[in-house]
mmCIF file of C-alpha atoms in Angstrom:
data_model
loop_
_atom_site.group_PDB
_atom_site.id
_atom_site.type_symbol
_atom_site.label_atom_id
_atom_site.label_comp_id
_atom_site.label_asym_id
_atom_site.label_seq_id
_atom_site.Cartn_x
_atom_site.Cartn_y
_atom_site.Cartn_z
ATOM 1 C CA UNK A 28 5.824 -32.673 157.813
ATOM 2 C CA UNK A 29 7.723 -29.273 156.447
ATOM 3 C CA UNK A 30 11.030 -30.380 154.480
ATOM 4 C CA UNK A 31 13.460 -27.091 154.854
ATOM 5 C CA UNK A 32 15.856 -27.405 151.229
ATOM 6 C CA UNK A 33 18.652 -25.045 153.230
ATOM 7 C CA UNK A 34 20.814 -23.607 150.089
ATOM 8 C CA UNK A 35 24.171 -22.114 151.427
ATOM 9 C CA UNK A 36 25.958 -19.193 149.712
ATOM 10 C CA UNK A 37 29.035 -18.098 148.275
ATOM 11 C CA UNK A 38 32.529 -19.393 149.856
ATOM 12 C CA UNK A 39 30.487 -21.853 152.175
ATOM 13 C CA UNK A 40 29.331 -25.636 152.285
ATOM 14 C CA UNK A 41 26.475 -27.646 153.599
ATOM 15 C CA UNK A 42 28.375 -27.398 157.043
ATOM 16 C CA UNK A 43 27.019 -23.487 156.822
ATOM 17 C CA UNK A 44 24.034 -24.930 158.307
ATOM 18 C CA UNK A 45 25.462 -27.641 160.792
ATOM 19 C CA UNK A 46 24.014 -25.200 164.209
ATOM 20 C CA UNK A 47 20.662 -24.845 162.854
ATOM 21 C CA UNK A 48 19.478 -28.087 161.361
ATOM 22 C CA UNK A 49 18.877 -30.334 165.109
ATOM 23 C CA UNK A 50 17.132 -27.436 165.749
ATOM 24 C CA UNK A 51 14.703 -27.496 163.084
ATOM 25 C CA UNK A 52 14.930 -31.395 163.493
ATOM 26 C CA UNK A 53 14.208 -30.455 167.100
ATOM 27 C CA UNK A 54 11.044 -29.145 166.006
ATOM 28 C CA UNK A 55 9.873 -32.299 163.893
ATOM 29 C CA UNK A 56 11.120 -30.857 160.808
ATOM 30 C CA UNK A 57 13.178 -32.626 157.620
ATOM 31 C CA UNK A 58 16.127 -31.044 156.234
ATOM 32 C CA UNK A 59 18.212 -31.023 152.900
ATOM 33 C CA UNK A 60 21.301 -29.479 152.528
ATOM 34 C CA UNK A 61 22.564 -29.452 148.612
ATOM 35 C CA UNK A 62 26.081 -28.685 148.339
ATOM 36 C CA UNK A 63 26.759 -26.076 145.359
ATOM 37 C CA UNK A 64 30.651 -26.435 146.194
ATOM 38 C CA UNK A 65 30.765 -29.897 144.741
ATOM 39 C CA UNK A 66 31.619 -29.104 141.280
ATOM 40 C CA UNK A 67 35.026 -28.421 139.457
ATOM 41 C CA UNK A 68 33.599 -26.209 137.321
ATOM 42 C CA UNK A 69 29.967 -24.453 137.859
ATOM 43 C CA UNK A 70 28.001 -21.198 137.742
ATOM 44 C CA UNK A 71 24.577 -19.787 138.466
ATOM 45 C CA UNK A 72 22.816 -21.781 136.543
ATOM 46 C CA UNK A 73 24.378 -25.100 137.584
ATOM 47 C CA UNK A 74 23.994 -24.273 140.825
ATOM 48 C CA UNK A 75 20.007 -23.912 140.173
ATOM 49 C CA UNK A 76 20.130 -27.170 138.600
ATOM 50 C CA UNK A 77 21.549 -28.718 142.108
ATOM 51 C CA UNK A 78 18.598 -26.896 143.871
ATOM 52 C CA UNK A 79 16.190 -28.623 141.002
ATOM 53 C CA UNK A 80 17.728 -31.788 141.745
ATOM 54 C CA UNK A 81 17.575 -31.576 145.509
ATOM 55 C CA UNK A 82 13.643 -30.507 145.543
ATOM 56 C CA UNK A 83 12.755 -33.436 143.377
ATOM 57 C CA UNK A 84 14.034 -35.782 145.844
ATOM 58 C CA UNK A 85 11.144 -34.374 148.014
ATOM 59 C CA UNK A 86 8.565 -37.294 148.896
ATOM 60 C CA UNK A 87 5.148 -35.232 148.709
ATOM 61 C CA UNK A 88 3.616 -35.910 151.448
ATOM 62 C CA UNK A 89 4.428 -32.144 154.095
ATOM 63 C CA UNK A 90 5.297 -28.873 152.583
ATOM 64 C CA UNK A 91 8.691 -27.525 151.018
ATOM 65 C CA UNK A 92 10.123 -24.090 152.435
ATOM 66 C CA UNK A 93 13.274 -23.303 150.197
ATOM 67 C CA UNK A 94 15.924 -21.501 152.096
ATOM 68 C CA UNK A 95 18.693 -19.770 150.315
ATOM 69 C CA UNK A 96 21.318 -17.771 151.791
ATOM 70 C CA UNK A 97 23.130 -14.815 150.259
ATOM 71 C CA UNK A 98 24.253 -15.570 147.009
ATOM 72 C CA UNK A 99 22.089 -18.737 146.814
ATOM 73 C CA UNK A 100 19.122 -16.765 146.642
ATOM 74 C CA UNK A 101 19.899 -16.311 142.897
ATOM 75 C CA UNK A 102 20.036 -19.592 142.381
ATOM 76 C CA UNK A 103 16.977 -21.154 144.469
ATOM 77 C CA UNK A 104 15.111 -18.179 142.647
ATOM 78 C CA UNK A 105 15.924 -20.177 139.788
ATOM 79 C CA UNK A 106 15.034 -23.538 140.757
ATOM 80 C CA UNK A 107 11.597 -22.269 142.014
ATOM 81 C CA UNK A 108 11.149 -20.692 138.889
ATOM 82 C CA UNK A 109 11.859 -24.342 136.993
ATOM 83 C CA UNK A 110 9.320 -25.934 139.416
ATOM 84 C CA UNK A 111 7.012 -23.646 140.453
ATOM 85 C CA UNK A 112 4.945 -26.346 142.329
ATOM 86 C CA UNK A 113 7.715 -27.586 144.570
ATOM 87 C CA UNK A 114 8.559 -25.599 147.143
ATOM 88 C CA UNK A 115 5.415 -23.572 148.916
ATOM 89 C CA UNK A 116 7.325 -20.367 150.410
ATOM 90 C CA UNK A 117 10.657 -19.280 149.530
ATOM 91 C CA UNK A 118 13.115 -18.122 152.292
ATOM 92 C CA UNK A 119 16.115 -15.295 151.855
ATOM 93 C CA UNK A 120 18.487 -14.783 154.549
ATOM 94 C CA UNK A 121 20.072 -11.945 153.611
ATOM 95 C CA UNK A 122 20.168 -12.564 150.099
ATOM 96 C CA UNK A 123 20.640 -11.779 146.731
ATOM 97 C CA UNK A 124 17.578 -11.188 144.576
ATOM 98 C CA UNK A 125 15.888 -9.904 141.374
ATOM 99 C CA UNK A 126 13.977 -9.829 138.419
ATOM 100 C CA UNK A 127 15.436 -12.369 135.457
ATOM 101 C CA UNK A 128 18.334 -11.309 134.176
ATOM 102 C CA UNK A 129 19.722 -10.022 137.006
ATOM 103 C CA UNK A 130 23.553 -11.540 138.648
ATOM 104 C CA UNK A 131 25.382 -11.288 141.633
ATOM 105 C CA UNK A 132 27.574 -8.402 139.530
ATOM 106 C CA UNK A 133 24.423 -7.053 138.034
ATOM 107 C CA UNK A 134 22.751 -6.189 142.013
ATOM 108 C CA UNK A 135 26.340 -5.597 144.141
ATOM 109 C CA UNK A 136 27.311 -2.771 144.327
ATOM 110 C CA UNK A 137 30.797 -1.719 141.868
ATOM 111 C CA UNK A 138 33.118 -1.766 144.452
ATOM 112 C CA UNK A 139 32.261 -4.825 145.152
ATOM 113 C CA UNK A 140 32.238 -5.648 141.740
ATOM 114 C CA UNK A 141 35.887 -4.485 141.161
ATOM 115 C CA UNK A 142 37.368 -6.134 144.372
ATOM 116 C CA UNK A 143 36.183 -9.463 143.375
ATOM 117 C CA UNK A 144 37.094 -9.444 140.068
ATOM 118 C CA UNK A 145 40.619 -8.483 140.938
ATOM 119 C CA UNK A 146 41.062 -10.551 143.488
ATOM 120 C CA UNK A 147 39.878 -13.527 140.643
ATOM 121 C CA UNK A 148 42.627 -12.538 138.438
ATOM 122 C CA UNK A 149 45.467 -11.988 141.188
ATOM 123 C CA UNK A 150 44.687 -14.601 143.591
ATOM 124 C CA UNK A 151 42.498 -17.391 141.485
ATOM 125 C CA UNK A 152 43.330 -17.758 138.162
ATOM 126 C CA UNK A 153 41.264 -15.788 136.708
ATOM 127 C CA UNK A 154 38.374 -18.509 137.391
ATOM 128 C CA UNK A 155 37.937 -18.665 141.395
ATOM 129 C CA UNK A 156 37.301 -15.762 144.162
ATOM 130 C CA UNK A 157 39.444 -16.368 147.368
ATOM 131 C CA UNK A 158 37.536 -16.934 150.510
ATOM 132 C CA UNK A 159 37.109 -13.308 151.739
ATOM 133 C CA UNK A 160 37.914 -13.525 156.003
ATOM 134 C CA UNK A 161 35.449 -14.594 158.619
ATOM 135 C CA UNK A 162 35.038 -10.651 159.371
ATOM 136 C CA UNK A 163 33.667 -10.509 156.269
ATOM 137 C CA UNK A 164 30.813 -12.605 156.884
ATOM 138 C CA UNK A 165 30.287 -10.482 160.499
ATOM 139 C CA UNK A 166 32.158 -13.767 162.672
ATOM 140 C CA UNK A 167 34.365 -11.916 165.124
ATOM 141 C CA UNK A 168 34.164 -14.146 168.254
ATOM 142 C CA UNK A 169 37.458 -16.485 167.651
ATOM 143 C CA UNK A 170 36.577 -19.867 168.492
ATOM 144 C CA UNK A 171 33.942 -19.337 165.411
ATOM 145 C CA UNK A 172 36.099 -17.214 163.144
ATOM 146 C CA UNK A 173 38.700 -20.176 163.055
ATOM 147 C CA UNK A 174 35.858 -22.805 163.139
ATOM 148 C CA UNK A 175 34.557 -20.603 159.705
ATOM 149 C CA UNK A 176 37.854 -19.671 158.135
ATOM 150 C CA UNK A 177 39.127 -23.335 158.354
ATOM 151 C CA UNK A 178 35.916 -24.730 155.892
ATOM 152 C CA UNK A 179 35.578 -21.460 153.572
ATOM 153 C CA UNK A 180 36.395 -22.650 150.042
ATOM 154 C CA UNK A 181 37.539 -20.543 146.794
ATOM 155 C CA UNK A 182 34.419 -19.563 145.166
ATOM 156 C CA UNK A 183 33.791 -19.466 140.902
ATOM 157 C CA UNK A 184 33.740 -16.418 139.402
ATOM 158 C CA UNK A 185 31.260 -17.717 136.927
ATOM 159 C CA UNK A 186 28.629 -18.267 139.688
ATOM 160 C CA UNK A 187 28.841 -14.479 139.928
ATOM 161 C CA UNK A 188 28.643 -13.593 136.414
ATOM 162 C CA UNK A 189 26.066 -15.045 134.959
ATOM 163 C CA UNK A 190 22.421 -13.593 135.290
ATOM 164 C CA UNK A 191 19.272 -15.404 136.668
ATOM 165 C CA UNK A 192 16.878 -16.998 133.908
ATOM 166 C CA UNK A 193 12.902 -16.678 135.215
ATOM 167 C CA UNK A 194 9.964 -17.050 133.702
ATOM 168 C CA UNK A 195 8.204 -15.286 136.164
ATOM 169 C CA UNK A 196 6.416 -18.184 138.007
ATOM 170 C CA UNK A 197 8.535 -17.591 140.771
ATOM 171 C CA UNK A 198 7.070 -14.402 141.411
ATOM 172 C CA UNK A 199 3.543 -16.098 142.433
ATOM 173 C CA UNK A 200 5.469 -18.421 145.104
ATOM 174 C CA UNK A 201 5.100 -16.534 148.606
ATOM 175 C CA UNK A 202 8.240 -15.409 149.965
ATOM 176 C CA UNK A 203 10.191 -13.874 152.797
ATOM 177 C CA UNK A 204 13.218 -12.270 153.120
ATOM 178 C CA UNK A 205 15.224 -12.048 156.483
ATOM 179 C CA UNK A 206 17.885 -9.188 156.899
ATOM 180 C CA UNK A 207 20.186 -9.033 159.457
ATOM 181 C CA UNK A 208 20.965 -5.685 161.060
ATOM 182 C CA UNK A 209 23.303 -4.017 161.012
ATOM 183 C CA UNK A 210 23.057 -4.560 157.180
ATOM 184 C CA UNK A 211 26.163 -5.210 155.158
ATOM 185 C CA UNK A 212 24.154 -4.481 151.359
ATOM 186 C CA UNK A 213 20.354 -3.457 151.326
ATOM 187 C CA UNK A 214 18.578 -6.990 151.830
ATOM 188 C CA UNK A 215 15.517 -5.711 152.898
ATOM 189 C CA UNK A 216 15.104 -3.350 149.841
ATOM 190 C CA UNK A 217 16.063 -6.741 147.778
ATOM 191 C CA UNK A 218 13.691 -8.467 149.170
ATOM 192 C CA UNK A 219 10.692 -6.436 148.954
ATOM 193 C CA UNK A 220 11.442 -5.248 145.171
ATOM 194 C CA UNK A 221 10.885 -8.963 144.400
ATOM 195 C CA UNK A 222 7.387 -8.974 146.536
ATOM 196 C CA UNK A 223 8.776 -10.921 149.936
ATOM 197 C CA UNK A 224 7.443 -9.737 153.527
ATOM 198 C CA UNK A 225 10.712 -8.111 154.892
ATOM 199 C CA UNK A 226 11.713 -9.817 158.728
ATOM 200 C CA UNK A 227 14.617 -7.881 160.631
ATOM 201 C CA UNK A 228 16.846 -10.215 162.558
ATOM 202 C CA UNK A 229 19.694 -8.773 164.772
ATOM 203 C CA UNK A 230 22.118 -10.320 163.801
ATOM 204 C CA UNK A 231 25.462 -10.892 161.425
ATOM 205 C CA UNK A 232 25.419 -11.755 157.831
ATOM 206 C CA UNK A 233 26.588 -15.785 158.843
ATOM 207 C CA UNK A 234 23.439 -15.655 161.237
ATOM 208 C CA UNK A 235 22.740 -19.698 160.781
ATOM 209 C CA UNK A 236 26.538 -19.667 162.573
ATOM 210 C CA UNK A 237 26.386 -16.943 164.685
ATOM 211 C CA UNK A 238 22.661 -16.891 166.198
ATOM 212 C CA UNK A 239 20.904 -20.235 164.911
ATOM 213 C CA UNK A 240 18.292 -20.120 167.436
ATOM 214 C CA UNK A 241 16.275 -17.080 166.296
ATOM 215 C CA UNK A 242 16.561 -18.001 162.658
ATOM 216 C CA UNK A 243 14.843 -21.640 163.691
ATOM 217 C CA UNK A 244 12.095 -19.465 165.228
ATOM 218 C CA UNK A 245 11.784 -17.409 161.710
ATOM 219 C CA UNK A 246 11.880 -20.299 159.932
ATOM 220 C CA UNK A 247 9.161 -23.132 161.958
ATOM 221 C CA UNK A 248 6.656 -19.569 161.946
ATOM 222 C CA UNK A 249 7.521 -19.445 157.832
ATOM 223 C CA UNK A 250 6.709 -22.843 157.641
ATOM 224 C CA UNK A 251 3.090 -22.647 159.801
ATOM 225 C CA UNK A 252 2.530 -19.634 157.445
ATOM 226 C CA UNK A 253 1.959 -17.880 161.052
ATOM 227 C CA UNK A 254 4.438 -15.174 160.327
ATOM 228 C CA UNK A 255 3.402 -11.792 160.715
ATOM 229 C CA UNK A 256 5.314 -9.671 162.182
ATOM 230 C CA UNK A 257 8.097 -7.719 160.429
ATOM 231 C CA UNK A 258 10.704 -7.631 163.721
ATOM 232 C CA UNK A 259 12.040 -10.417 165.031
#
């Protein structure tokens, strides 16, 4: 049985993932959902050690599929790296990747850069990043832009400055990285700089809220190692 470790990003919760997990349970799969919001206080690298934590709770008897989602593809990068023999393919949706010693500031581009920081140090003490708007994220339709806006949470600034640690055995884990389109930052070129199979997915940055059902499909053809096509 495949065990999906589904590794939200920046701003969100486990509940980023509430419209796709029946589905993959649907299919016969297991699901874990580690919350990186928990913490008072946290950054990259604690963050990696939740992943850790989460993928040694794995009984070993299916395979693991890591899924991270935009920032959290830093950090699950990270936890792969720590146990290399965990997780069998490694999943980015529309996420945030690169060699080690690469950050969120480090890959985004400086305007992005700038309005987070300043929105840190006007809005969140200097420590936390206000919850950017559900536009932000690509949710427009209402019901779910107040569904979203009503869970986002402030996000730590440190998450986003410290830089990934790898040893490099993460690089000899398979991997895939999903992009939705239109793209918000280069995913795709992300992705494939760091050796993952590039899959286009029309849809909005919060796809696992917006369009659940295709990124199920990605994910159960990931996890049969059956994927080969680079359009979904």
């Amino acid at each position: 049985m495949t065990t999906f470790v589904l590794v939200h990003g920046a701003w969100h919760g486990p509940w980023a993932w509430d419209r796709l997990v029946p589905l993959l349970h649907a299919a016969g799969a297991r699901t874990l959902t580690p919350d990186l919001s928990a913490a008072a206080d946290h950054g990259l690298h604690d963050d990696a050690a939740t992943v850790v934590a989460a993928l040694d709770t794995v009984r070993d008897d299916g395979e693991v599929v890591l899924v991270a989602h935009s920032y959290a593809g830093l950090a699950a990068r990270e936890a792969a790296d720590a146990r290399p023999g965990a997780a069998r393919h490694l999943v980015l949706v529309d996420g945030w990747a690169g060699p080690d010693g690469a950050g969120m500031f480090d890959l985004a581009p400086d305007a992005f850069v700038t309005a987070v920081r300043a929105a840190a140090e006007t809005r969140g003490d200097g420590r936390r990043i206000p919850a950017p708007p559900p536009a932000a994220f690509g949710i427009t339709d209402p019901g779910d832009a107040e569904w979203l806006a009503a869970r986002l949470v402030p996000q730590l600034l440190r998450t986003f400055t410290e830089r990934t640690r790898l040893s490099g055995a993460v690089d000899r884990i398979p991997g895939t990285a999903v992009h939705c389109s239109p793209q918000t930052y280069p995913f795709d070129r992300l992705g494939a700089a760091v050796g993952y199979q590039t899959v286009e997915l029309d849809a909005p940055h919060n796809v696992m809220l917006a369009r659940p059902e295709p990124l199920a499909r990605i994910l159960m053809e990931v996890a049969s190692f059956k994927n080969e096509k680079s359009e979904v």
